[in-house]
Every structure is written in C-alpha cells, then in structure tokens.
Short mmCIF file of C-alpha atoms in Angstrom, two decimals:
data_model
loop_
_atom_site.label_atom_id
_atom_site.label_comp_id
_atom_site.label_asym_id
_atom_site.label_seq_id
_atom_site.Cartn_x
_atom_site.Cartn_y
_atom_site.Cartn_z
CA MET A 1 0.14 0.45 -0.30
CA ARG A 2 2.52 2.77 1.12
CA LYS A 3 5.01 2.13 -2.16
CA LEU A 4 1.42 2.65 -4.59
CA ILE A 5 0.94 5.71 -2.82
CA ARG A 6 4.50 6.79 -3.40
CA ALA A 7 4.91 5.77 -6.80
CA LEU A 8 1.56 7.66 -6.67
CA ILE A 9 3.06 11.39 -5.72
CA PHE A 10 5.85 10.39 -8.12
CA PHE A 11 3.30 10.07 -10.42
CA CYS A 12 1.99 13.48 -9.78
CA LEU A 13 5.15 15.31 -9.25
CA CYS A 14 6.36 14.60 -12.96
CA PHE A 15 2.54 15.47 -14.51
CA CYS A 16 2.86 18.79 -13.16
CA HIS A 17 6.61 19.52 -13.81
CA LEU A 18 5.82 18.35 -18.04
CA VAL A 19 2.69 20.65 -18.00
CA GLY A 20 4.30 23.58 -16.93
CA VAL A 21 2.45 23.80 -12.91
CA SER A 22 4.23 25.94 -10.44
CA VAL A 23 3.77 26.92 -7.53
CA ALA A 24 3.54 30.70 -7.22
CA GLU A 25 6.57 32.86 -5.86
CA THR A 26 5.69 35.13 -3.35
CA ASN A 27 8.77 37.89 -2.59
CA ARG A 28 9.10 40.12 0.61
CA GLU A 29 7.74 43.47 0.69
CA ASN A 30 9.22 46.91 -0.62
CA THR A 31 8.93 49.88 1.60
CA VAL A 32 8.60 53.17 -0.42
CA SER A 33 8.65 57.46 0.99
CA VAL A 34 8.29 59.48 -1.51
CA MET A 35 7.48 63.64 -1.25
CA GLU A 36 4.47 64.79 -1.66
CA GLU A 37 4.50 65.75 -5.72
CA ASP A 38 7.78 64.25 -6.56
CA SER A 39 7.65 61.21 -8.97
CA VAL A 40 8.41 57.34 -8.15
CA THR A 41 9.10 54.14 -9.60
CA LEU A 42 8.89 50.99 -8.70
CA ASP A 43 11.02 48.30 -9.89
CA SER A 44 10.46 45.45 -11.62
CA GLY A 45 13.76 44.29 -10.87
CA VAL A 46 13.94 42.83 -14.24
CA THR A 47 15.92 43.30 -17.53
CA ASP A 48 14.29 42.57 -20.42
CA ILE A 49 10.26 42.19 -20.62
CA HIS A 50 9.67 40.24 -23.73
CA ASN A 51 11.06 36.51 -22.12
CA TYR A 52 7.74 36.85 -20.06
CA ASN A 53 4.35 36.20 -21.12
CA ASP A 54 2.54 38.51 -19.54
CA MET A 55 2.97 41.44 -16.54
CA GLU A 56 0.27 43.45 -14.08
CA TRP A 57 -0.14 45.88 -11.87
CA ARG A 58 -2.08 46.18 -9.20
CA TYR A 59 -3.12 49.10 -7.00
CA GLY A 60 -5.40 46.97 -3.63
CA ASN A 61 -7.42 45.24 -6.44
CA LEU A 62 -7.21 47.36 -9.41
CA LEU A 63 -5.50 46.76 -12.16
CA ILE A 64 -3.63 50.18 -13.13
CA ALA A 65 -1.05 48.88 -16.24
CA ARG A 66 -0.74 45.68 -18.18
CA ILE A 67 1.81 43.85 -20.58
CA LYS A 68 1.77 41.74 -22.61
CA ARG A 69 3.84 40.27 -24.65
CA ALA A 70 2.13 38.29 -27.50
CA ALA A 71 0.11 41.65 -28.08
CA PHE A 72 2.97 43.38 -27.87
CA ASN A 73 1.32 45.67 -26.35
CA THR A 74 0.60 48.11 -22.83
CA SER A 75 -2.21 49.25 -21.39
CA CYS A 76 -2.45 51.49 -18.23
CA SER A 77 -5.12 52.64 -15.76
CA VAL A 78 -7.61 55.14 -16.14
CA ASP A 79 -8.81 55.12 -12.98
CA ARG A 80 -9.43 59.06 -12.27
CA ARG A 81 -6.18 58.97 -9.26
CA PHE A 82 -3.78 58.01 -11.50
CA ILE A 83 -4.86 59.57 -15.52
CA HIS A 84 -1.87 61.03 -16.64
CA ARG A 85 0.49 60.11 -14.39
CA LEU A 86 1.20 56.47 -14.90
CA GLN A 87 4.40 55.38 -16.61
CA LEU A 88 6.00 51.69 -18.08
CA ASP A 89 8.99 51.01 -19.52
CA ASN A 90 8.17 48.64 -21.96
CA GLN A 91 11.97 47.27 -21.58
CA THR A 92 11.67 46.05 -17.47
CA GLY A 93 8.11 46.27 -16.78
CA SER A 94 9.17 49.01 -14.22
CA LEU A 95 6.50 51.20 -13.07
CA THR A 96 6.74 55.31 -12.24
CA ILE A 97 4.09 57.29 -10.89
CA THR A 98 4.52 61.25 -11.58
CA ASN A 99 3.24 63.97 -9.57
CA THR A 100 2.12 62.08 -6.30
CA ARG A 101 -0.77 62.66 -4.10
CA PRO A 102 -1.19 61.01 -0.31
CA GLU A 103 -4.31 59.67 -2.36
CA HIS A 104 -1.64 57.43 -4.25
CA SER A 105 -0.46 55.65 -0.69
CA GLY A 106 -1.09 52.34 -0.78
CA VAL A 107 -0.17 48.28 -1.57
CA TYR A 108 0.90 47.87 -5.35
CA LYS A 109 1.31 43.94 -6.69
CA LEU A 110 3.46 43.78 -9.49
CA THR A 111 2.18 39.87 -11.30
CA ILE A 112 5.03 39.25 -13.78
CA MET A 113 3.77 35.18 -15.68
CA ASP A 114 5.86 33.18 -17.09
CA GLY A 115 4.70 30.19 -19.82
CA LYS A 116 7.75 28.02 -18.18
CA LYS A 117 8.28 28.85 -14.10
CA GLY A 118 4.82 29.67 -13.60
CA PHE A 119 4.10 33.51 -11.83
CA SER A 120 6.26 35.54 -9.19
CA THR A 121 4.62 38.47 -6.73
CA GLU A 122 6.18 41.10 -5.75
CA ILE A 123 4.49 43.51 -2.94
CA PHE A 124 5.07 47.73 -2.87
CA ASN A 125 3.80 49.49 0.26
CA VAL A 126 4.51 53.31 -1.08
CA THR A 127 3.89 56.26 1.33
CA VAL A 128 3.28 59.68 -0.31
CA TYR A 129 3.51 62.27 2.35
CA ALA A 130 3.06 65.80 2.38
CA LEU A 131 5.86 68.46 3.29
CA PRO A 132 4.51 69.59 6.49
CA PRO A 133 3.77 72.82 7.66
CA ILE A 134 6.19 75.20 9.16
CA PRO A 135 6.69 74.97 13.31
CA VAL A 136 5.31 78.26 14.89
CA ILE A 137 7.10 79.59 18.32
CA PHE A 138 4.84 81.37 20.31
CA SER A 139 5.30 82.34 24.11
CA ASP A 140 3.50 80.72 26.75
CA THR A 141 1.67 82.58 29.40
CA SER A 142 -1.43 80.37 30.05
CA GLN A 143 0.53 77.45 31.54
CA CYS A 144 3.40 78.11 35.26
CA CYS A 145 6.92 76.06 35.20
CA SER A 146 8.06 74.07 38.34
CA SER A 147 7.59 76.39 40.94
CA GLU A 148 6.59 80.37 40.61
CA ARG A 149 10.33 81.54 41.31
CA SER A 150 11.34 79.65 37.80
CA SER A 151 8.63 81.37 36.37
CA LEU A 152 9.48 84.49 36.71
CA SER A 153 12.84 84.32 35.90
CA ASN A 154 12.42 81.50 32.87
CA CYS A 155 11.05 82.19 29.44
CA LEU A 156 8.24 80.14 28.52
CA LEU A 157 7.60 78.74 24.78
CA LEU A 158 5.29 76.27 22.82
CA CYS A 159 6.11 74.70 18.91
CA SER A 160 3.04 74.01 17.15
CA VAL A 161 1.98 71.76 14.20
CA LEU A 162 -2.27 71.93 13.48
CA ASN A 163 -3.42 69.48 11.40
CA VAL A 164 -0.41 67.14 10.49
CA SER A 165 0.03 63.24 10.56
CA HIS A 166 3.28 61.04 10.19
CA VAL A 167 5.74 63.53 11.66
CA THR A 168 7.13 64.48 14.73
CA LEU A 169 8.37 67.77 16.62
CA SER A 170 11.08 68.78 17.97
CA TRP A 171 13.16 71.24 20.53
CA PHE A 172 16.76 72.00 19.90
CA LYS A 173 19.40 73.70 21.51
CA GLY A 174 22.27 73.83 18.89
CA ASN A 175 23.03 70.11 17.05
CA SER A 176 21.30 68.36 20.12
CA LEU A 177 18.36 66.79 21.07
CA LEU A 178 15.88 68.24 24.28
CA SER A 179 12.51 66.96 23.84
CA SER A 180 10.35 65.05 20.80
CA ILE A 181 6.62 64.47 20.39
CA SER A 182 5.48 61.95 17.77
CA VAL A 183 2.11 60.97 15.76
CA SER A 184 1.81 58.16 13.60
CA ASP A 185 -1.33 58.02 10.64
CA LEU A 186 -4.47 61.08 13.03
CA SER A 187 -4.13 63.89 11.39
CA ILE A 188 -3.90 65.98 14.66
CA SER A 189 -2.51 69.56 16.54
CA LEU A 190 1.23 68.49 18.10
CA TYR A 191 2.51 71.35 20.94
CA LEU A 192 5.18 70.40 22.60
CA PRO A 193 7.45 73.18 25.36
CA LEU A 194 10.52 74.56 26.50
CA GLU A 195 11.45 76.59 29.07
CA VAL A 196 14.76 79.18 28.86
CA GLU A 197 16.49 81.38 30.71
CA TYR A 198 16.32 84.89 29.50
CA GLN A 199 19.93 85.77 29.54
CA ASP A 200 20.93 82.15 27.51
CA GLU A 201 23.04 83.06 24.55
CA ASN A 202 22.01 79.53 22.93
CA SER A 203 20.61 78.80 19.32
CA TYR A 204 17.64 77.18 19.74
CA SER A 205 15.16 75.57 16.88
CA CYS A 206 11.76 73.49 16.26
CA VAL A 207 11.68 71.36 14.24
CA VAL A 208 8.87 69.32 12.41
CA ASN A 209 9.99 66.34 10.31
CA ASN A 210 8.68 63.08 8.15
CA PRO A 211 10.74 60.59 6.56
CA VAL A 212 12.03 62.50 3.80
CA SER A 213 11.61 66.02 4.64
CA ASN A 214 11.58 68.61 7.50
CA GLN A 215 10.66 72.42 8.27
CA THR A 216 12.78 74.43 11.17
CA THR A 217 12.20 77.93 12.94
CA HIS A 218 14.71 79.69 14.91
CA LEU A 219 14.12 80.00 18.07
CA ASP A 220 14.17 85.01 18.29
CA PHE A 221 14.79 85.31 21.89
CA THR A 222 14.22 89.24 20.86
CA GLN A 223 11.13 88.62 19.58
CA LEU A 224 9.68 86.05 22.18
CA CYS A 225 11.88 86.39 25.45
CA TRP A 226 11.54 89.26 27.10
CA PRO A 227 10.94 88.90 31.21
CA SER A 228 7.10 89.64 31.89
CA SER A 229 5.70 92.46 34.15
CA ASP A 230 5.92 90.27 36.66
CA TYR A 231 9.51 89.63 36.58
CA TYR A 232 9.59 93.37 36.80
CA HIS A 233 8.38 93.91 39.62
CA SER A 234 10.06 91.06 41.83
CA TYR A 235 13.32 92.30 39.99
CA GLY A 236 11.99 96.11 40.76
CA ARG A 237 11.16 94.67 44.61
CA THR A 238 14.56 92.98 44.78
CA GLU A 239 16.95 95.89 43.14
CA ALA A 240 14.01 98.04 45.97
CA VAL A 241 15.42 96.42 48.68
CA ILE A 242 18.98 96.01 47.86
CA ARG A 243 19.20 99.46 47.96
CA LEU A 244 18.06 100.24 51.18
CA VAL A 245 19.92 97.97 52.55
CA VAL A 246 23.13 99.44 50.58
CA THR A 247 21.42 103.41 51.88
CA ALA A 248 22.01 101.91 55.64
CA LEU A 249 24.58 100.46 55.79
CA MET A 250 26.06 103.61 54.09
CA GLY A 251 24.28 105.54 56.73
CA VAL A 252 24.96 103.76 59.35
CA ALA A 253 29.24 103.80 58.18
CA ALA A 254 28.26 107.21 57.74
CA ALA A 255 27.37 108.21 61.54
CA ALA A 256 30.43 105.96 62.21
CA ALA A 257 32.49 108.19 60.66
CA VAL A 258 31.42 111.76 62.27
CA VAL A 259 30.77 109.64 65.90
CA VAL A 260 34.96 108.71 65.30
CA LEU A 261 35.83 111.93 63.75
CA VAL A 262 34.44 114.40 66.50
CA TYR A 263 35.89 111.62 69.40
CA ASP A 264 38.64 112.72 67.84
CA ILE A 265 38.20 116.17 67.71
CA ARG A 266 37.83 116.03 71.81
CA TYR A 267 40.82 113.95 72.34
CA ARG A 268 42.67 116.60 70.21
CA LYS A 269 41.47 119.69 71.37
CA THR A 270 41.57 117.90 75.23
CA GLU A 271 45.06 116.88 75.46
CA GLN A 272 46.15 120.26 73.49
CA ASN A 273 44.82 122.47 76.50
CA ARG A 274 46.37 119.40 78.71
CA ARG A 275 49.56 120.42 76.64
CA SER A 276 48.42 124.46 77.06
CA GLN A 277 48.45 123.91 81.29
CA LYS A 278 51.90 122.28 81.37
CA LEU A 279 53.57 124.44 79.33
CA ALA A 280 51.22 127.11 81.52
CA LEU A 281 52.66 125.33 84.74
CA ASN A 282 56.10 125.53 83.67
CA VAL A 283 57.28 128.52 83.41
CA ALA A 284 55.13 130.05 86.47
CA GLU A 285 58.03 127.58 88.47
CA SER A 286 60.27 129.24 86.35
CA ASP A 287 59.98 132.70 86.97
CA ILE A 288 59.82 132.22 91.00
CA VAL A 289 63.11 131.00 90.67
CA LYS A 290 64.26 133.13 89.43
CA GLU A 291 63.12 135.71 92.04
CA GLU A 292 64.28 133.74 94.77
#
C-alpha cells in the first residue's frame, strides 16, 4: 500500500513538471517613501520583459497597468487617481507614478507570468508624504513652570504644528535634541513646550520632520523672550530692597565716621589744653625760681 502511494505521488509530481505547473513565488515586501508632487519608480527587477508572457500592476485589487508580450501592447489605468500619472517601461516593466498625491499611498502588487516558471509576485508598500508645515513658536503665558520662582526668571515657550500626521516635532539646543513628540496616522495638532532662561545665549530651534522632509523655525529671543511684568516687579522689589540695605549700611558707616571724627577732635582739643596748661605751669615755676 505504501509503495502504491509513493508511486502515485511520484507520478503527480512528474505530471505537474511536464505540463509546466508551478507554485507562485512571492518576494518580500518593499517599503517606498516619496514626497508629495515628486515621482516614484517601482522597479520590477526585470531586465527584459520580452522574456516573459505577461506583467500586471495592481493597486490593491485595481488593475492599473499591464504588458502583454503576445500582443506586444501596454495599457494603463483610466482610474481618475492615476490618469496621466502612470508611465510603464516597455523594456523592464517598471512603473513610474508622477506628480504623486497622498491618495496614491497604498499597496502595489506586481505579478509576472512566465509560461515555463509559472508566476511571481512582488509587493510595494508606498507612502506619499506631504511637505510638513513650518512650525510656529510663541510665548506660553497660560501655563506655569515647576515653580513660581522659575516662571519669573525663565521664558516659557510652545512650538506647534497644526493638522499633521506621520511627523515628529522636536526642540533642539544647537545640534542636541532636547525633547520630541510624534504622531502616526492621525491628523492632529502637536504642541511641545520649552523653558529657557531670559539671559540664555544658546541657539534653539523647533523642527518638524517626516521620513522624507523637514521644516525648521529658529527661536528669536528678541521677540519672544522678554521678561514679563511680574519679572520686572519682582526684580524691582529685589532691587529696592538691595538699595535700601545699601543705603542703611552707608548711613551707619557715615554715622560711625562722624562719631569717630568728633571723638578725634575732642581728644585732640583735650590733649592740646593739657599741653597748654602744662606749659603755663612750667613757665610759672621758672619765674619763681628766678625771683628767689
């Protein structure tokens, strides 16, 4: 019985080989990224399409391009999304999509049919990215920092981009990344805070990027990072206290100097009187001695 089964399997395999039946070969998926309005070419990997029977390109389940060697003709989709945007290479079968739009993102499937080898397929996962908007930096006066003292001495900023997807928003100090936030396929608005000192002399920038492009806005301290009125009030109170203390110290020092000066004058006057009295006494004694 086993010998009969083996013989039957061997017969089936030989028959399939003789009639040219083969199992489909599927290549690994290719990931392709392109900027909106640019062109992208999906490479078939074939050097001469005339060595094969037929070739088909599909967008999802939609047939968009075909080459038939038997009739030596080519055809492209009349779907509105691809009208005047598809170019098919008659030699290699590679497909070029021109003036791309986000609506051209999706899965493209290439099927190559060969009368001898069967057929093979290749998958292209294409993503068309729009140019991200220029990020906007503005002062954030509605939020506080970690402490009241910090909020008075630091500049509070927000960087924002509106209605974006597949982007990352980041703050940089020079070339060093400080913080970032990302969004995938949802179209939302992003906000990223930053706190810097008013007297900071470093270069800061906000960058929004996707896999194929980026936009940058540099922080202008002269327009956005001026101390608030609270900062000036706090600074004014501090300065007033310092001036008061300095004035008091100067007053005390002046009073001490006056006391020392008065004491010195009195001491000098007393010493002068004592010397004068001593001198007068010596003169009187000398006169008495002469009279004797």
